[in-house]
Amino acid sequence: MGRVAMEDKSYIIKVAQYAHGSRRSIYDIPQGHLLSSELIICPAVENLVPYSVTQPAIFKTNELLPVKDLKLLVRDYEKIARDATTILINLTADQDILEYLASDHDFVKILLGRVTNPSEPNANLISMLLANLAKYDELKDILTIERPAPQELASNNKAIDQLLDLFVKGADGTYNKAADFDYLSYLFADLAKHKEGRQYFLAKQEYDGVVPLTKLVVFTEHKSFVRRKGVASTIKNVAFEVDAHPSFLDEDEINILPYLLLPISGSEEFTEEESLGMLPDLQLLPPDKRRDPDPSIIQTHIETLMLLTTTRHGRDLMRQIKVYPIIRETHLHVEDDGVREACERLVQVLMREEEDGEVGEGMKALEKIPRTGTSSKPFGKPQISAGAGSWAQRDESQDDDDDDRVVEV
């Protein structure tokens, strides 16, 4: 390690030690009254943010002492907590730190308590951190955590229900004026790579009588790219539950098809025969209708449609409601290799002659299965790639790993 790196390491350790020694005095003073210790530590923590990207290994010194103290600072005053949370978001690109944070159930519960607080100023950052922690498989335990819900949330005592209700309320800013909770959709996408997660999203909840997935599908055309991306990925992962496909397709249950077809549809005109055969929501779209501007989201929706062709009923229904013309126009107007390949695979299934029995062509043609485990690659932008790294191709397992971890710099 060079001289500069050694100096940086010493600086970070000193800040961590100072933070560790300053906690009691800061916690003992009334909210809004600053001591000199906080005035010093605030810029000190801010100065550490760049190191969390350029030299993350430094934070692993002294048996992760800096990380341990950053966990304390997440509960500090707004500015200090913001910088500490940002650093932790960046550090979760390191597998050891990720596992250390995500396996700390008490820390996860602290994050849950803060993100559900309607006056929490850093709720979006905490949402990002939770989304990153879901890269560690054991965070699926969040599905079983119970804790009292804030009265304002009007949810139940299951943490996952509270997070889902936060996400819904965040769409219009009715719960916390400082947060939209969009990044929780990335958390949902990774939880849905586990069977327990998929079962949760498909099971009607007793406290409100609603199937959780139906709370998400309404956001496939939301203005937020992050929200649309995470929701699309969650839907696709849940669609790996083939036994639930009848519920997906039933108009009186999840009724997923309009929410998949509208985002990939533009303002193209169809023949009268084609148009009349389509779902009512797809008929006579306005001339200014635009399909989703992000090709990766379009590809995800088409791959979900492919999964839904796994059963004969799914294939027959898509033929009946004229999915082919929509896919044809998508293939023609979206200049993206991934989208066009997905369109071609789906068309091959829809246009072929059927044989007797359930052949499961949708699953075979997609050639993807849910993936467990995490990626060890560092990522440099707040973006998710085709499902938060939640599935893998059988023959190209590494391709979907890129850019799947949220990083705030």
Coordinates of C-alpha atoms in Angstrom, one line a residue:
M1 CA 0.0 0.0 0.0
G2 CA 1.4 3.4 -1.0
R3 CA 2.0 6.4 1.2
V4 CA -1.2 8.2 0.3
A5 CA -3.3 5.1 0.9
M6 CA -1.6 4.6 4.3
E7 CA -2.4 8.2 5.2
D8 CA -6.0 7.7 4.1
K9 CA -6.2 4.6 6.2
S10 CA -5.0 6.4 9.3
Y11 CA -7.4 9.2 8.7
I12 CA -10.4 6.9 8.4
I13 CA -9.4 5.0 11.5
K14 CA -9.1 8.2 13.5
V15 CA -12.5 9.4 12.3
A16 CA -14.0 6.1 13.3
Q17 CA -12.4 6.2 16.7
Y18 CA -13.6 9.7 17.2
A19 CA -17.1 8.8 16.2
H20 CA -17.0 5.8 18.5
G21 CA -16.0 8.0 21.4
S22 CA -18.4 10.8 20.6
R23 CA -21.6 8.8 20.5
R24 CA -22.7 9.0 24.1
S25 CA -22.3 12.8 24.3
I26 CA -24.3 13.3 21.1
Y27 CA -27.1 11.0 22.1
D28 CA -27.4 12.6 25.5
I29 CA -28.2 16.1 24.2
P30 CA -31.7 17.2 23.2
Q31 CA -32.6 17.1 19.5
G32 CA -31.5 20.3 17.7
H33 CA -28.8 21.2 20.2
L34 CA -25.3 20.7 18.7
L35 CA -22.2 20.1 20.7
S36 CA -18.7 20.8 19.4
S37 CA -18.1 17.1 18.9
E38 CA -20.9 16.9 16.3
L39 CA -19.7 20.0 14.6
I40 CA -16.4 18.3 14.1
I41 CA -17.6 14.9 13.2
C42 CA -20.1 16.1 10.6
P43 CA -17.6 17.3 8.0
A44 CA -15.3 14.4 9.0
V45 CA -17.8 11.8 8.0
E46 CA -18.7 13.7 4.8
N47 CA -15.0 13.6 3.8
L48 CA -15.1 9.8 4.1
V49 CA -17.7 9.4 1.3
P50 CA -15.3 9.4 -1.6
Y51 CA -13.1 6.8 0.1
S52 CA -16.1 4.4 0.2
V53 CA -15.9 4.3 -3.6
T54 CA -12.2 4.6 -4.3
Q55 CA -10.7 2.7 -1.4
P56 CA -13.4 0.6 0.2
A57 CA -11.0 -1.9 1.7
I58 CA -9.8 0.7 4.1
F59 CA -13.1 0.5 5.9
K60 CA -12.4 -3.2 6.7
T61 CA -9.5 -2.4 9.0
N62 CA -9.5 -3.3 12.7
E63 CA -12.1 -6.0 12.1
L64 CA -14.5 -3.7 10.4
L65 CA -14.4 -1.1 13.1
P66 CA -15.2 1.8 10.8
V67 CA -18.2 -0.1 9.5
K68 CA -19.4 -0.8 13.0
D69 CA -19.3 2.8 13.9
L70 CA -21.0 3.8 10.7
K71 CA -23.9 1.7 11.8
L72 CA -24.2 3.9 14.9
L73 CA -24.0 7.0 12.8
V74 CA -27.0 6.0 10.8
R75 CA -29.1 7.0 13.8
D76 CA -27.4 10.4 14.2
Y77 CA -28.4 13.8 13.1
E78 CA -29.7 14.2 9.6
K79 CA -26.5 15.3 7.9
I80 CA -24.2 12.8 9.7
A81 CA -26.8 10.0 9.2
R82 CA -27.1 10.9 5.5
D83 CA -23.3 10.6 4.9
A84 CA -23.0 7.5 7.0
T85 CA -25.8 5.8 5.1
T86 CA -24.3 6.8 1.8
I87 CA -21.0 5.3 2.8
L88 CA -22.7 2.0 3.8
I89 CA -24.6 1.9 0.5
N90 CA -21.3 2.2 -1.4
L91 CA -19.6 -0.4 0.8
T92 CA -22.2 -3.1 0.2
A93 CA -20.4 -3.7 -3.1
D94 CA -17.9 -5.5 -0.9
Q95 CA -19.2 -9.0 -0.2
D96 CA -17.7 -9.2 3.3
I97 CA -19.3 -5.9 4.3
L98 CA -22.5 -6.8 2.7
E99 CA -22.8 -10.1 4.6
Y100 CA -21.8 -8.4 7.9
L101 CA -24.5 -5.7 7.5
A102 CA -27.3 -7.9 6.2
S103 CA -26.8 -10.6 8.8
D104 CA -27.1 -8.2 11.6
H105 CA -30.8 -8.5 12.4
D106 CA -30.7 -5.8 15.0
F107 CA -29.3 -3.4 12.4
V108 CA -31.9 -4.4 9.9
K109 CA -34.6 -3.7 12.4
I110 CA -33.2 -0.3 13.1
L111 CA -33.3 0.5 9.4
L112 CA -36.9 -0.7 9.3
G113 CA -37.8 1.5 12.2
R114 CA -36.3 4.5 10.5
V115 CA -37.6 4.0 7.0
T116 CA -41.1 3.7 8.3
N117 CA -40.9 6.9 10.3
P118 CA -43.0 9.5 8.5
S119 CA -40.6 12.2 9.4
E120 CA -37.3 10.4 8.5
P121 CA -35.3 12.8 6.2
N122 CA -33.1 10.0 4.8
A123 CA -35.8 7.5 4.0
N124 CA -34.8 7.2 0.4
L125 CA -31.2 6.4 1.2
I126 CA -32.3 3.8 3.7
S127 CA -34.5 2.3 1.0
M128 CA -31.4 2.1 -1.2
L129 CA -29.4 0.5 1.6
L130 CA -32.2 -2.1 2.2
A131 CA -32.3 -2.8 -1.5
N132 CA -28.5 -3.5 -1.5
L133 CA -28.7 -5.7 1.5
A134 CA -31.2 -7.9 -0.3
K135 CA -28.2 -9.1 -2.4
Y136 CA -27.4 -11.3 0.6
D137 CA -29.8 -14.2 0.4
E138 CA -30.4 -14.4 4.1
L139 CA -32.1 -11.0 4.1
K140 CA -35.1 -12.9 2.9
D141 CA -35.7 -13.3 6.7
I142 CA -37.2 -9.8 6.5
L143 CA -40.3 -11.7 5.2
T144 CA -40.8 -13.0 8.8
I145 CA -39.9 -10.0 10.8
E146 CA -42.7 -8.5 12.9
R147 CA -42.7 -5.1 14.5
P148 CA -45.3 -2.5 15.4
A149 CA -46.4 -0.3 12.4
P150 CA -46.5 3.5 12.8
Q151 CA -50.1 4.6 13.2
E152 CA -49.8 6.9 10.2
L153 CA -49.0 3.9 7.9
A154 CA -52.2 2.0 8.7
S155 CA -50.5 -1.3 8.0
N156 CA -50.1 -4.5 10.1
N157 CA -47.2 -5.8 12.2
K158 CA -45.4 -7.6 9.3
A159 CA -42.3 -5.6 8.2
I160 CA -42.7 -6.7 4.5
D161 CA -46.3 -5.5 4.5
Q162 CA -45.2 -2.2 6.0
L163 CA -42.6 -1.8 3.3
L164 CA -45.1 -2.5 0.5
D165 CA -47.5 0.0 2.0
L166 CA -44.7 2.5 2.2
F167 CA -44.0 2.0 -1.5
V168 CA -47.6 2.5 -2.5
K169 CA -47.9 5.7 -0.4
G170 CA -44.6 7.0 -1.7
A171 CA -45.9 7.2 -5.3
D172 CA -47.9 10.3 -4.5
G173 CA -45.8 11.5 -1.5
T174 CA -48.7 11.2 1.0
Y175 CA -46.6 9.5 3.8
N176 CA -43.2 11.2 3.9
K177 CA -42.7 14.4 2.0
A178 CA -38.9 13.7 1.8
A179 CA -39.3 10.2 0.2
D180 CA -40.8 8.4 -2.7
F181 CA -39.5 4.9 -1.6
D182 CA -38.9 4.0 -5.2
Y183 CA -35.9 1.9 -4.4
L184 CA -37.9 -0.5 -2.3
S185 CA -39.0 -2.0 -5.6
Y186 CA -35.4 -3.3 -6.0
L187 CA -35.7 -4.9 -2.6
F188 CA -39.0 -6.6 -3.7
A189 CA -37.3 -7.8 -6.9
D190 CA -34.6 -9.6 -5.0
L191 CA -36.9 -11.0 -2.4
A192 CA -39.0 -12.5 -5.3
K193 CA -36.0 -14.5 -6.4
H194 CA -36.7 -16.8 -3.4
K195 CA -39.7 -19.1 -3.3
E196 CA -40.8 -17.6 0.0
G197 CA -40.8 -14.2 -1.5
R198 CA -42.8 -15.3 -4.5
Q199 CA -45.3 -17.0 -2.3
Y200 CA -45.7 -13.8 -0.3
F201 CA -46.4 -11.6 -3.3
L202 CA -49.1 -14.1 -4.5
A203 CA -50.9 -14.7 -1.1
K204 CA -53.8 -12.6 -0.1
Q205 CA -53.0 -10.8 3.1
E206 CA -55.4 -11.0 6.0
Y207 CA -55.1 -7.4 7.2
D208 CA -56.4 -5.8 3.9
G209 CA -57.6 -8.8 1.8
V210 CA -55.3 -7.8 -1.0
V211 CA -52.7 -9.9 -3.0
P212 CA -49.4 -7.9 -2.6
L213 CA -48.5 -8.2 -6.3
T214 CA -51.6 -6.4 -7.3
K215 CA -50.3 -3.4 -5.4
L216 CA -47.2 -3.3 -7.6
V217 CA -48.5 -4.0 -11.1
V218 CA -50.3 -0.6 -11.3
F219 CA -46.9 1.1 -11.4
T220 CA -45.6 -0.4 -14.7
E221 CA -46.3 2.9 -16.4
H222 CA -45.2 5.2 -13.5
K223 CA -43.1 8.2 -14.4
S224 CA -40.2 7.0 -12.2
F225 CA -37.7 4.9 -14.0
V226 CA -36.5 3.3 -10.8
R227 CA -40.1 2.3 -9.8
R228 CA -40.9 0.9 -13.2
K229 CA -37.7 -1.0 -13.4
G230 CA -38.0 -2.6 -10.0
V231 CA -41.7 -3.4 -10.4
A232 CA -41.0 -5.0 -13.8
S233 CA -38.3 -7.2 -12.3
T234 CA -40.5 -8.2 -9.4
I235 CA -43.3 -9.2 -11.7
K236 CA -41.0 -11.3 -13.8
N237 CA -39.5 -13.1 -10.8
V238 CA -42.9 -13.9 -9.3
A239 CA -43.9 -15.3 -12.7
F240 CA -41.5 -18.2 -12.2
E241 CA -44.3 -19.6 -10.0
V242 CA -45.9 -21.5 -12.9
D243 CA -48.7 -22.9 -10.6
A244 CA -49.8 -19.3 -10.1
H245 CA -50.2 -18.5 -13.8
P246 CA -54.0 -19.0 -13.8
S247 CA -54.2 -16.3 -11.2
F248 CA -51.8 -14.1 -13.2
L249 CA -54.1 -14.3 -16.3
D250 CA -57.5 -14.2 -14.6
E251 CA -59.2 -10.9 -15.1
D252 CA -60.8 -11.2 -11.7
E253 CA -57.5 -11.9 -9.9
I254 CA -54.1 -10.4 -10.7
N255 CA -55.0 -9.7 -14.4
I256 CA -51.4 -9.1 -15.3
L257 CA -51.6 -8.9 -19.1
P258 CA -52.8 -5.2 -19.5
Y259 CA -50.0 -4.1 -17.2
L260 CA -47.4 -6.0 -19.3
L261 CA -48.8 -5.0 -22.7
L262 CA -49.5 -1.3 -22.2
P263 CA -45.8 -0.3 -21.4
I264 CA -44.6 -2.0 -24.5
S265 CA -47.3 -0.5 -26.8
G266 CA -46.9 2.6 -28.9
S267 CA -49.2 4.6 -31.0
E268 CA -49.1 2.2 -34.0
E269 CA -52.3 1.5 -35.9
F270 CA -53.5 -2.1 -36.3
T271 CA -56.0 -3.7 -38.6
E272 CA -59.6 -3.7 -37.5
E273 CA -59.4 -7.4 -36.9
E274 CA -56.3 -7.2 -34.8
S275 CA -57.6 -4.2 -32.8
L276 CA -61.0 -5.8 -32.0
G277 CA -59.3 -9.0 -30.7
M278 CA -57.1 -7.1 -28.3
L279 CA -57.8 -6.5 -24.6
P280 CA -60.1 -3.4 -24.1
D281 CA -57.3 -1.5 -22.5
L282 CA -55.2 -1.9 -25.7
Q283 CA -57.8 -0.8 -28.2
L284 CA -57.9 2.7 -29.6
L285 CA -54.8 4.0 -27.8
P286 CA -54.3 7.8 -28.1
P287 CA -52.0 9.0 -30.9
D288 CA -49.5 10.3 -28.3
K289 CA -49.1 6.9 -26.6
R290 CA -45.5 6.1 -26.1
R291 CA -44.0 2.8 -25.1
D292 CA -41.5 2.7 -22.2
P293 CA -38.4 4.6 -23.2
D294 CA -36.1 2.1 -21.5
P295 CA -35.3 -1.0 -23.6
S296 CA -34.4 -3.1 -20.6
I297 CA -37.8 -2.6 -19.1
I298 CA -39.5 -3.6 -22.3
Q299 CA -37.3 -6.7 -22.5
T300 CA -38.2 -7.6 -19.0
H301 CA -42.0 -7.4 -19.8
I302 CA -41.6 -9.5 -22.9
E303 CA -39.6 -12.1 -21.0
T304 CA -42.5 -12.2 -18.4
L305 CA -44.9 -12.8 -21.3
M306 CA -42.6 -15.6 -22.4
L307 CA -42.8 -17.2 -18.9
L308 CA -46.6 -17.0 -19.1
T309 CA -46.5 -19.1 -22.3
T310 CA -45.3 -22.0 -20.2
T311 CA -48.8 -23.4 -20.0
R312 CA -51.1 -24.1 -22.9
H313 CA -53.7 -21.8 -21.4
G314 CA -51.3 -18.9 -21.4
R315 CA -50.3 -19.5 -25.0
D316 CA -53.9 -19.8 -26.2
L317 CA -54.9 -16.7 -24.3
M318 CA -52.1 -14.6 -25.8
R319 CA -53.1 -15.8 -29.3
Q320 CA -56.7 -15.0 -28.6
I321 CA -56.1 -11.4 -27.4
K322 CA -53.7 -10.7 -30.3
V323 CA -50.4 -10.3 -28.5
Y324 CA -48.5 -11.1 -31.7
P325 CA -49.3 -7.8 -33.5
I326 CA -48.1 -5.8 -30.4
I327 CA -44.9 -7.8 -30.3
R328 CA -44.5 -7.4 -34.1
E329 CA -44.6 -3.6 -33.7
T330 CA -42.3 -3.6 -30.7
H331 CA -39.8 -5.6 -32.7
L332 CA -40.1 -3.1 -35.5
H333 CA -39.8 0.1 -33.6
V334 CA -37.4 -0.6 -30.7
E335 CA -33.9 -0.6 -31.9
D336 CA -32.3 -2.8 -29.2
D337 CA -30.9 -6.3 -29.8
G338 CA -32.1 -7.6 -26.4
V339 CA -35.6 -6.5 -27.1
R340 CA -35.7 -7.9 -30.6
E341 CA -34.3 -11.2 -29.5
A342 CA -36.9 -11.5 -26.8
C343 CA -39.6 -10.6 -29.3
E344 CA -38.4 -13.3 -31.7
R345 CA -38.4 -16.0 -29.0
L346 CA -41.9 -15.1 -28.0
V347 CA -43.2 -15.0 -31.6
Q348 CA -41.7 -18.5 -32.2
V349 CA -43.8 -19.8 -29.3
L350 CA -47.0 -18.0 -30.3
M351 CA -46.9 -18.8 -34.0
R352 CA -46.0 -22.5 -33.9
E353 CA -48.6 -25.3 -34.1
E354 CA -49.5 -26.9 -30.8
E355 CA -48.9 -30.5 -29.9
D356 CA -50.9 -32.3 -27.3
G357 CA -50.0 -31.8 -23.7
E358 CA -48.2 -29.1 -21.7
V359 CA -44.8 -28.7 -23.3
G360 CA -43.6 -25.7 -21.3
E361 CA -42.1 -23.8 -24.3
G362 CA -42.2 -20.5 -22.5
M363 CA -39.7 -21.6 -19.8
K364 CA -37.6 -23.5 -22.3
A365 CA -37.3 -20.6 -24.8
L366 CA -36.5 -18.1 -22.1
E367 CA -33.8 -20.4 -20.7
K368 CA -33.6 -18.6 -17.4
I369 CA -34.1 -19.6 -13.8
P370 CA -34.3 -17.7 -10.6
R371 CA -30.8 -17.1 -9.2
T372 CA -29.7 -17.1 -5.6
G373 CA -26.5 -15.7 -4.3
T374 CA -24.9 -12.3 -4.8
S375 CA -22.6 -10.6 -7.2
S376 CA -19.1 -9.6 -6.1
K377 CA -18.8 -6.9 -8.7
P378 CA -18.7 -3.2 -7.6
F379 CA -21.2 -0.9 -9.2
G380 CA -21.0 2.8 -9.7
K381 CA -24.5 4.0 -10.5
P382 CA -28.0 3.7 -8.9
Q383 CA -29.3 1.3 -11.4
I384 CA -30.8 -2.2 -11.6
S385 CA -30.2 -4.6 -14.5
A386 CA -33.1 -6.8 -15.6
G387 CA -34.2 -7.7 -12.1
A388 CA -31.6 -6.7 -9.7
G389 CA -29.4 -9.6 -10.6
S390 CA -32.3 -11.9 -9.6
W391 CA -32.0 -14.5 -12.3
A392 CA -29.4 -16.0 -14.5
Q393 CA -29.3 -17.5 -18.0
R394 CA -28.4 -21.2 -17.8
D395 CA -25.5 -20.7 -20.3
E396 CA -24.5 -17.1 -19.6
S397 CA -24.7 -16.6 -15.8
Q398 CA -22.5 -13.6 -15.7
D399 CA -24.2 -11.3 -18.1
D400 CA -27.0 -10.1 -15.9
D401 CA -24.7 -9.2 -13.0
D402 CA -23.7 -5.8 -14.2
D403 CA -25.0 -2.7 -12.6
D404 CA -27.4 -4.5 -10.3
R405 CA -26.4 -2.9 -7.0
V406 CA -27.5 0.6 -6.0
V407 CA -24.6 2.9 -5.3
E408 CA -25.0 6.5 -4.1
V409 CA -22.0 8.6 -4.4

